[in-house]
Short mmCIF file of C-alpha atoms in Angstrom, two decimals:
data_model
loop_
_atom_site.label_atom_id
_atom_site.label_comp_id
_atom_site.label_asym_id
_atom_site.label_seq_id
_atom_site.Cartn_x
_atom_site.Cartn_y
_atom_site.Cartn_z
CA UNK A 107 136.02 113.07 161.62
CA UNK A 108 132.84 111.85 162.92
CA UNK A 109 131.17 109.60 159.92
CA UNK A 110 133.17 106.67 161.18
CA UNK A 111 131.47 106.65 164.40
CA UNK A 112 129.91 103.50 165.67
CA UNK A 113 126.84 105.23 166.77
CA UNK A 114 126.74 109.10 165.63
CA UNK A 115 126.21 110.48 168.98
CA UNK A 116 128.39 113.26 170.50
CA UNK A 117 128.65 114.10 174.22
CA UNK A 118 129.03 117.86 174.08
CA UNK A 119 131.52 119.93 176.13
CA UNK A 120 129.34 121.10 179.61
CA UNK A 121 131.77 123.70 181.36
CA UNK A 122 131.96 124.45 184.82
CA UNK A 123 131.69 120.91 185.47
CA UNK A 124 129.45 118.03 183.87
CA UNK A 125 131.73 117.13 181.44
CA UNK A 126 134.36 115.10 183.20
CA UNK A 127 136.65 112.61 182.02
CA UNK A 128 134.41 109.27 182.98
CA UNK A 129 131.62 110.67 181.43
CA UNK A 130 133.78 111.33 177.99
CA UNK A 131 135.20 108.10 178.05
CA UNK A 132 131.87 106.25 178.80
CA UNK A 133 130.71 107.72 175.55
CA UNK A 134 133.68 106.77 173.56
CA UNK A 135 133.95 103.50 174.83
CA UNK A 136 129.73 102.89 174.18
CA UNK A 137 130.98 103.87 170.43
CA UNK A 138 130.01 107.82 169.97
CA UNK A 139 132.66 110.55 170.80
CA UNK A 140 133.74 112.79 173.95
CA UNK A 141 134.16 116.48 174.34
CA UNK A 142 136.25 118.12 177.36
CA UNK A 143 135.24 121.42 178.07
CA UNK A 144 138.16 123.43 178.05
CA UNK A 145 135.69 126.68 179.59
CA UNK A 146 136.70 128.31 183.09
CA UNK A 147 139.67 126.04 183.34
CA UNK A 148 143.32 127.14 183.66
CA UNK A 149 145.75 125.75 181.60
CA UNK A 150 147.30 123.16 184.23
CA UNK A 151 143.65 121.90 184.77
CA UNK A 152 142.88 121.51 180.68
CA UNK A 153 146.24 119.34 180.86
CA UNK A 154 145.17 117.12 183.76
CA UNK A 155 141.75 116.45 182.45
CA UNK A 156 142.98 115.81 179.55
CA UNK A 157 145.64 113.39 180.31
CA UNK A 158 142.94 111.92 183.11
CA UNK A 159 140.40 110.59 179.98
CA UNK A 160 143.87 109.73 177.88
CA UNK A 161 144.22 107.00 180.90
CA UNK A 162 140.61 105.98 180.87
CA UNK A 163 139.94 105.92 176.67
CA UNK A 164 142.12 104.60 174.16
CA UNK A 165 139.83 106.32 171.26
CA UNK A 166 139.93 110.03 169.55
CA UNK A 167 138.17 112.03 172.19
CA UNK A 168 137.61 116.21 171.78
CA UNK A 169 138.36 119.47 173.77
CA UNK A 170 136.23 122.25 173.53
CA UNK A 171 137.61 126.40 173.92
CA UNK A 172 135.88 130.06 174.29
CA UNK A 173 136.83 132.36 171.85
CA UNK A 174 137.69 135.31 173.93
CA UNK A 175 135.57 138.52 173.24
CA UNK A 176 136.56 142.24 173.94
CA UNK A 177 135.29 144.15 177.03
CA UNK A 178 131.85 145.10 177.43
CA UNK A 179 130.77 148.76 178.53
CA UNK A 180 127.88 147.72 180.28
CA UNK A 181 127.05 149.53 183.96
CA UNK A 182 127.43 146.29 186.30
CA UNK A 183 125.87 148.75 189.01
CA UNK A 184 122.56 147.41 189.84
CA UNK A 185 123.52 143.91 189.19
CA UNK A 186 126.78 143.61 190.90
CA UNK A 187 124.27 144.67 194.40
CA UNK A 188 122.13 142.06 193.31
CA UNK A 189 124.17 139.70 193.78
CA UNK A 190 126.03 141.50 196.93
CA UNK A 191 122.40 140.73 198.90
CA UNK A 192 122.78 137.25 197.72
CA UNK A 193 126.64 136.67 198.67
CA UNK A 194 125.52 137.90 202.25
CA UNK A 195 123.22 135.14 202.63
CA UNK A 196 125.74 132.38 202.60
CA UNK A 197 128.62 134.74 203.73
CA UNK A 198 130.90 135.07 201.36
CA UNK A 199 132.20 137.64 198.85
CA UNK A 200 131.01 138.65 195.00
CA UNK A 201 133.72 137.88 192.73
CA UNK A 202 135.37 140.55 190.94
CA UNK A 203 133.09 141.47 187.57
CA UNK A 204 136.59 141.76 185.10
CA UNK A 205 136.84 141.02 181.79
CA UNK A 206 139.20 138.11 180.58
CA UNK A 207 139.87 135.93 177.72
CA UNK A 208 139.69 132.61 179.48
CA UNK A 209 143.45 131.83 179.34
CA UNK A 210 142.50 131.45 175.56
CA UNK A 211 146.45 131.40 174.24
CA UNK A 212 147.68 129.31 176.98
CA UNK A 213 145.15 126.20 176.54
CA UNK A 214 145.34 126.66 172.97
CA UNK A 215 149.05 125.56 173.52
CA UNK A 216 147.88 123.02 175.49
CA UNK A 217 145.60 121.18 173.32
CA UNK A 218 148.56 121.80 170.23
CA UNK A 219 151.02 119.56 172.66
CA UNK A 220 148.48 117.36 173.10
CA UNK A 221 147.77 116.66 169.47
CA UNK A 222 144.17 116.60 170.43
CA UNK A 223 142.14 115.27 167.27
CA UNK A 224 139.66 117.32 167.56
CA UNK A 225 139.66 121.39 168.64
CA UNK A 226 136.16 122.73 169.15
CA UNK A 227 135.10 126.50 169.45
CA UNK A 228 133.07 128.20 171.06
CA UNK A 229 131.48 132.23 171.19
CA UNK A 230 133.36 133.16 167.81
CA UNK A 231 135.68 131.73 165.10
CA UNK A 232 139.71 131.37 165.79
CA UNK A 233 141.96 133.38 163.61
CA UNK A 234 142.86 131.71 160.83
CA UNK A 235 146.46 131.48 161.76
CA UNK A 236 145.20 129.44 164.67
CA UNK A 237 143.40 127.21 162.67
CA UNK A 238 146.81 126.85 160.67
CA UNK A 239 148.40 125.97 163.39
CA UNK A 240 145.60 123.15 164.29
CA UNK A 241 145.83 121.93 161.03
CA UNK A 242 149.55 121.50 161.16
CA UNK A 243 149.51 119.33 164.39
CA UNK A 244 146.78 116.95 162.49
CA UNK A 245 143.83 118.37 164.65
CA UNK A 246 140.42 118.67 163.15
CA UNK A 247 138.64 122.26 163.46
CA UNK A 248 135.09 122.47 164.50
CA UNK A 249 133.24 125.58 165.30
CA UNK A 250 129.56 126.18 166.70
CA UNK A 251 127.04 128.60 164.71
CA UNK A 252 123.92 129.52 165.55
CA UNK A 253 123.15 131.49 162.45
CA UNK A 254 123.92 130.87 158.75
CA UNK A 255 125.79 134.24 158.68
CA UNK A 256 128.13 132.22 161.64
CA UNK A 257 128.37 129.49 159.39
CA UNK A 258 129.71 131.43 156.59
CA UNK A 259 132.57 132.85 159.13
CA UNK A 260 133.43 129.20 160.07
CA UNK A 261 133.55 128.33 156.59
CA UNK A 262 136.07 131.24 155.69
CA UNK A 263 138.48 130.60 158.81
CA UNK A 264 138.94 126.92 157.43
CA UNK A 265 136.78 124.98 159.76
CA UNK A 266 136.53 121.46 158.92
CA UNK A 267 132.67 121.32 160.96
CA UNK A 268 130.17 122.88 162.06
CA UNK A 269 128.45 122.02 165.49
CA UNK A 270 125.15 123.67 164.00
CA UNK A 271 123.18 125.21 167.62
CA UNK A 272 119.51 125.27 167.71
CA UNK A 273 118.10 127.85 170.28
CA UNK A 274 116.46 124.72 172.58
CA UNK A 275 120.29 123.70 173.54
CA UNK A 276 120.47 124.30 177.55
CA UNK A 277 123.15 126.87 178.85
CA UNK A 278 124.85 128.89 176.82
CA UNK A 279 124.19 130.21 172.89
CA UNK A 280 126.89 129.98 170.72
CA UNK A 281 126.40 133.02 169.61
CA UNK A 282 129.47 135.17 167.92
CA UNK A 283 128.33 138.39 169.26
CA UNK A 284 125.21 139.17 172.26
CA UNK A 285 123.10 142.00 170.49
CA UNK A 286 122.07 143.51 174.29
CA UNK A 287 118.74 144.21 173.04
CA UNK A 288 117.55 141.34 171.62
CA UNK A 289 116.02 137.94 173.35
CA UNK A 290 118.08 135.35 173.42
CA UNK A 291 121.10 137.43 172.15
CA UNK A 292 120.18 137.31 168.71
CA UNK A 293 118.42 135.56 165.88
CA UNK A 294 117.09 131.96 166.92
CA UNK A 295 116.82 129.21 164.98
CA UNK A 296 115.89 125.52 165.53
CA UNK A 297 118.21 122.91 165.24
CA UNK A 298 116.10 121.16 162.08
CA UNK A 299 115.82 124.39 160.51
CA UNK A 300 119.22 126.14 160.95
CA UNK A 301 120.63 122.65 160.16
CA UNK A 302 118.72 122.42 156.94
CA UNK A 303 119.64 126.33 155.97
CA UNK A 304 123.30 125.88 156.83
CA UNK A 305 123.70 122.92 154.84
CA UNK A 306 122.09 124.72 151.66
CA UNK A 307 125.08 126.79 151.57
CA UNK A 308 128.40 124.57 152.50
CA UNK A 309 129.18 120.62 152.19
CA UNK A 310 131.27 120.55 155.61
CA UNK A 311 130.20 117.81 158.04
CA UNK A 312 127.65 119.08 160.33
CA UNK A 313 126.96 118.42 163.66
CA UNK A 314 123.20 119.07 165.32
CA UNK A 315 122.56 120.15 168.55
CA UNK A 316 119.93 121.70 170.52
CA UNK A 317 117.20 119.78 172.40
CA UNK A 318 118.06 116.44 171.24
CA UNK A 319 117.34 114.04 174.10
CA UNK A 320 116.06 111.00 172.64
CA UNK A 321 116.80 108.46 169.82
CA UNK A 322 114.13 109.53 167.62
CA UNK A 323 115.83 113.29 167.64
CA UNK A 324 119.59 111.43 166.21
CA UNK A 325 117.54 109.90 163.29
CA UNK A 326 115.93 113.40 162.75
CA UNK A 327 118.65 115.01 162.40
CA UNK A 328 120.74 112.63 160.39
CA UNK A 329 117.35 112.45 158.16
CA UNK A 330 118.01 116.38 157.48
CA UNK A 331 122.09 116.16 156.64
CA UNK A 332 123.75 115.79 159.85
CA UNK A 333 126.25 113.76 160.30
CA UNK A 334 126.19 113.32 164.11
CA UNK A 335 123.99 114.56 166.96
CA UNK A 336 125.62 116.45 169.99
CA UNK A 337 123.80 115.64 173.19
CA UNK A 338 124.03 117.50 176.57
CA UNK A 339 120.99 117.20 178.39
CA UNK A 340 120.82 113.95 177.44
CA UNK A 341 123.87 113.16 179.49
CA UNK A 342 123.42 115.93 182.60
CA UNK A 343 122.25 113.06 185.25
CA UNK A 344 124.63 110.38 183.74
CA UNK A 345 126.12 108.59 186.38
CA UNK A 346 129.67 110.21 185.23
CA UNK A 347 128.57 113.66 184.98
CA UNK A 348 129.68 116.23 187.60
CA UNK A 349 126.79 117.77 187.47
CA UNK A 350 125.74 119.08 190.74
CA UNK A 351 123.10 116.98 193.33
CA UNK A 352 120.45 119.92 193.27
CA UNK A 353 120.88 120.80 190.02
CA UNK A 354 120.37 117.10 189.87
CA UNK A 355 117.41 117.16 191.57
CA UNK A 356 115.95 119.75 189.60
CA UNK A 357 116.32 117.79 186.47
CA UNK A 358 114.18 114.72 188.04
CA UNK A 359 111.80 116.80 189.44
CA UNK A 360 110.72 118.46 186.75
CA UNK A 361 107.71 121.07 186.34
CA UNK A 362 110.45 124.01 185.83
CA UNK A 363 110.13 126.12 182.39
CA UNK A 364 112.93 127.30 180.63
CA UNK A 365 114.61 130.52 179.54
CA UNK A 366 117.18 132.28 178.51
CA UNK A 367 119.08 134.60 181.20
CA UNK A 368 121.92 136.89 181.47
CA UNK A 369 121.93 136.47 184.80
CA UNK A 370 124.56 134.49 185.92
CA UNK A 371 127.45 134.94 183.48
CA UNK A 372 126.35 138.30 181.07
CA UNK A 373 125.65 135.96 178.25
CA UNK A 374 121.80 133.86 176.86
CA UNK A 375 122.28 131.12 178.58
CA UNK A 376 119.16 128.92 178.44
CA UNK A 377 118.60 127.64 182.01
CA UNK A 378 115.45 126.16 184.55
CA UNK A 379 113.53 129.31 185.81
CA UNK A 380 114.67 129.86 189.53
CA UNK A 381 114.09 132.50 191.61
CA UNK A 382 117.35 134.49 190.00
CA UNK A 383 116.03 134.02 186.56
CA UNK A 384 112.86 135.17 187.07
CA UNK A 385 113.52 138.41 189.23
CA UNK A 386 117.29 139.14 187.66
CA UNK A 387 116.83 138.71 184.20
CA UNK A 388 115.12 141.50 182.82
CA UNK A 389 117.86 143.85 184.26
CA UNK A 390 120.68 141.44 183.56
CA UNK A 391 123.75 143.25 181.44
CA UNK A 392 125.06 142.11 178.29
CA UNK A 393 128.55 141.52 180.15
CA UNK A 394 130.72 138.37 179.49
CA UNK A 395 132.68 137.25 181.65
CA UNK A 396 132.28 140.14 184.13
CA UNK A 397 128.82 138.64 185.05
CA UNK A 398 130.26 134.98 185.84
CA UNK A 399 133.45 136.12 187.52
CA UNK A 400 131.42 138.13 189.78
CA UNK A 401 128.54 135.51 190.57
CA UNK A 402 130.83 132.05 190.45
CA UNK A 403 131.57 132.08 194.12
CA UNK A 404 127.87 133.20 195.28
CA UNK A 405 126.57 130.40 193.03
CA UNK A 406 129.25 127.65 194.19
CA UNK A 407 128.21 128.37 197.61
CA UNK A 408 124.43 128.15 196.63
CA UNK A 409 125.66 124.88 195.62
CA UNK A 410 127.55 123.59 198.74
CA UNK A 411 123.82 124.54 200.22
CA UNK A 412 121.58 122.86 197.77
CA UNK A 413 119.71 125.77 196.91
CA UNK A 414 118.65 125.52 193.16
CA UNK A 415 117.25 129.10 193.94
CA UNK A 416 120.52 131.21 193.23
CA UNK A 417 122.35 128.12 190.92
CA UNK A 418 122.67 128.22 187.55
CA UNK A 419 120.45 124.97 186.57
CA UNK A 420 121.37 125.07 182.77
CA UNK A 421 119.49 122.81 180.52
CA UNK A 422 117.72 122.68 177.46
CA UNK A 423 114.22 122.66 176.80
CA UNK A 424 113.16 118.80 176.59
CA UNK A 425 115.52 118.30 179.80
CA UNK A 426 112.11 115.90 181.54
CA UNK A 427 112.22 113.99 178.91
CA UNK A 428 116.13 113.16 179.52
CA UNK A 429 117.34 110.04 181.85
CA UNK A 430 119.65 109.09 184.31
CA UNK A 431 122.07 105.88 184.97
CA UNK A 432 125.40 105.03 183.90
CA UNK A 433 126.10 106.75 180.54
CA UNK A 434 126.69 103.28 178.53
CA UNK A 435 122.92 102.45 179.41
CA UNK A 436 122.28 106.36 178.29
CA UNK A 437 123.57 106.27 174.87
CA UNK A 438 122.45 101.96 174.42
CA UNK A 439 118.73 103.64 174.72
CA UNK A 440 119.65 106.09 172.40
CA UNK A 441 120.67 103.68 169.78
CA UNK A 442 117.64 101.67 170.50
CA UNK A 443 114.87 104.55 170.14
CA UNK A 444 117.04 105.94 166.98
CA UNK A 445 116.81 102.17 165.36
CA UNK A 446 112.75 102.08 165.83
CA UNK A 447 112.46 105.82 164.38
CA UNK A 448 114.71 104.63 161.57
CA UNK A 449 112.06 101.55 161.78
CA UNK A 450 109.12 104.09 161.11
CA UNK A 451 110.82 105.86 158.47
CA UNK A 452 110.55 102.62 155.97
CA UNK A 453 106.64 104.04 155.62
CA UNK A 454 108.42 106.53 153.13
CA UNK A 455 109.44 103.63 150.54
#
């Protein structure tokens, strides 16, 4: 699926609008591999972009989906007038804070009449009859763990990889379930270590990703059993990416922590430290999608403004270290830094 890569480098699925179709096939075409994000898209939309990088890529290319989860019972209360304050300030409305599953069913039938090669997954396994049906149309499974007890889910639906998550990956955790009362969501792990216990315990093809910015981080983790490195940072200020001008700007500028926040969608998502991330996260429900329905239009119009105050500015933790320029020249410096590490590692002979 991805051994036969030119250069084992994987653009990873950025939803709500990074990920576009030039920046996918720019990193097919410069010899690693493309996902779509499927996330926050209708159905109609997952078709278009999909048939838009068809048109621009002749090679295998990837679509990502959310595994929908049930309902949380979280009290929005306090948040949802958070955020009223907020929408008031640019004049328009909250969103509503419901619960749905993403248009799971309906892009799933998309990406089966697409024979897409490759089906990704995100929050949570698919059923096993959905992997069936994957399987049938000659798509590949993959499904992203951030714990070995995820792994061993992935394993048992009939995945065919794992896209292993270290907790320094920018915006959201993959994580199957949000335990409210723990940081981050959950247990975290680093991408070297989870990536080393996960493969103790399965011989599927593993993809690492969390933090990985530079050449020298693609050799690391192909030193330790992957066999490909998922980039998303890396690619955020690509010439190709949608990624918005101030949350651009951010990026160059630098001198921003990171951290994980509910905040803006009811999820750990890990994300620069704005103003909403430092005063709305310690109060921030365990309530996905509610959260992100309700805040998507106060942010978008945060964004129209250029305010990186109120946006969500989601990267991971080595994001300074991460460049900008066409995405060919992105991933050509990749290959050239992961050729001198693999230089340096001839010490071991």
């Amino acid at each position: 699926m991805f051994e036969d890569l030119r250069f084992p480098v994987i653009a990873a699925p950025m939803a709500g609008g990074p990920t576009t179709p030039e920046l996918v096939a720019a990193v097919t075409a410069a010899g690693g591999f493309g996902f779509l994000a499927g996330g926050y898209l209708s159905a109609d939309a997952l078709q278009s972009r999909i048939v838009k990088t068809a048109e621009l890529t002749s090679e295998p290319f990837g679509v990502n989906l959310f595994v929908p989860s049930g309902a949380a019972e979280a009290d929005l209360g306090g948040h949802v007038e958070r955020w009223r304050a907020e929408a008031e300030r640019y004049g328009v409305e909250p969103g509503e804070p419901r619960w749905d599953d993403d248009a799971y069913a309906a892009k799933l039938e998309v990406v089966l009449e697409r024979t897409v090669p490759v089906v990704s997954f995100t929050f949570g396994t698919p059923s096993p009859e959905d992997v069936e049906r994957l399987h049938a149309n000659g798509s590949k499974v993959a499904v992203t763990v951030t714990s070995p007890a995820e792994a061993d889910q992935a394993v048992a639906v009939g995945a065919d990889a794992l896209v292993v998550q270290g907790f320094e990956a920018g915006a959201h955790r993959g994580l199957f379930a949000d335990e409210p009362g723990a940081e981050g969501g959950g247990a975290q792990y680093g991408a070297l270590s989870l990536l080393r216990l996960v493969s103790a315990r399965t011989d599927l093809p593993l993809v690492a990703t969390g933090g990985l910015v530079h050449g020298a981080d693609i050799a690391a983790v192909l030193a330790a059993g992957a066999v490909a490195a998922q980039l998303g940072t890396a690619f955020l200020r690509a010439d190709e990416a949608g990624t918005q001008p101030a949350h651009r700007q951010a990026l160059a500028d630098g001198g921003r922590p990171t951290a994980f926040t509910r905040a803006f969608s009811g999820r750990p998502a890990r994300s620069l430290v704005n103003r909403v991330v430092a005063d709305f996260s310690a109060t921030a429900p365990s309530a996905y999608p509610q959260v992100n329905n309700l805040t998507k239009p106060i942010r978008a119009a945060a964004g129209k403004a250029g305010d990186p105050e109120i946006m969500s500015l989601y990267a991971g933790q080595t994001y300074e270290l991460a460049g900008s320029g066409p995405a060919a020249s992105i991933v050509e410096r990749l290959q050239a830094e992961a050729r001198e590490a693999a230089t340096r590692l001839s010490r071991l002979r």
